[in-house]
Coordinates of C-alpha atoms in Angstrom, one line a residue:
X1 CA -53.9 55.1 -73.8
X2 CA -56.1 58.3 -72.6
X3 CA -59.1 55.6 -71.5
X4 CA -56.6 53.7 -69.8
X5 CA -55.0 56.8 -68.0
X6 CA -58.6 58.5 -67.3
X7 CA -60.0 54.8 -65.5
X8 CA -56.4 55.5 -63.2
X9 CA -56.9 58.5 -61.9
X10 CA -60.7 58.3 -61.7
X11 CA -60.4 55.1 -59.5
X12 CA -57.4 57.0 -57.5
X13 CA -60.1 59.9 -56.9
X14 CA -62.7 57.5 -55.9
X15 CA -60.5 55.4 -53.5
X16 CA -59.2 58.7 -52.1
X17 CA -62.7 59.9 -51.7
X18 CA -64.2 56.8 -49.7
X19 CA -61.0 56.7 -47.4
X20 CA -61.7 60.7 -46.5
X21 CA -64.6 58.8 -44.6
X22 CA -63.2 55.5 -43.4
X23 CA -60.2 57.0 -42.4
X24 CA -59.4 60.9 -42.4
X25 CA -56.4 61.8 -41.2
X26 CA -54.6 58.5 -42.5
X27 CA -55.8 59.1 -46.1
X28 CA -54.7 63.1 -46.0
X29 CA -50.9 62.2 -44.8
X30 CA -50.7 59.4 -47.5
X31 CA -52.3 61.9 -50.2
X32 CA -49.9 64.8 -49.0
X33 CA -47.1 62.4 -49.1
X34 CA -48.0 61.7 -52.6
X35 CA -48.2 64.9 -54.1
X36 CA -45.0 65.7 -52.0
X37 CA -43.2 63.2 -53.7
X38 CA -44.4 64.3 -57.3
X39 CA -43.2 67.2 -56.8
X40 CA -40.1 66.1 -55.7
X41 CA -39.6 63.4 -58.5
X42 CA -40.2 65.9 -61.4
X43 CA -37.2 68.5 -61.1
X44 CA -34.9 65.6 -60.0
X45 CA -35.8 63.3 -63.2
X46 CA -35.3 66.9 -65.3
X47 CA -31.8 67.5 -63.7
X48 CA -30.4 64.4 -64.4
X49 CA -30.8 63.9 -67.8
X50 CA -29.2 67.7 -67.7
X51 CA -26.3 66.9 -65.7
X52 CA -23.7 64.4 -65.3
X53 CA -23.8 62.1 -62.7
X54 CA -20.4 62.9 -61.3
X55 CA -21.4 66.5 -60.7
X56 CA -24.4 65.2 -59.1
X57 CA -22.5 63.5 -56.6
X58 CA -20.1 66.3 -55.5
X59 CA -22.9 68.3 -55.1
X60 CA -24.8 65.6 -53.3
X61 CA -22.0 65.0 -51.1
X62 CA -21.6 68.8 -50.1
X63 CA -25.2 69.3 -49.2
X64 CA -24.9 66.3 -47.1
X65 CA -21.7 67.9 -45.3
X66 CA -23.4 71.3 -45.1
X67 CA -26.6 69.8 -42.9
X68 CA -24.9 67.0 -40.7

């Protein structure tokens, strides 16, 4: 499992690396994106296994009311 998980993000590190040269500004919006939507995933995975999903939704619904 760790040899498997090390080749990953070794290879992702090298691909990232060679596309900081073929294409720069590409490869650091993609990479940004990424890491945005890590951070992102991790809290919403943690609150709902916390939370029910119908309280979820009503809050769901009212932060969509609040910004539209």
């Amino acid at each position: 499992m760790i040899k498997t998980t090390r080749n990953w993000v070794l290879g992702y590190f090298l691909v990232l690396f060679s596309t900081l040269f073929l294409f720069p500004m590409t490869s650091r919006v993609l990479g940004l994106a990424f890491l945005f939507s890590l951070i992102i995933n991790a809290p919403s995975e943690f609150v709902s296994k916390k939370v029910s999903k119908s309280v979820l939704s009503l809050v769901t619904h009212e932060v969509r009311e609040c910004y539209s």
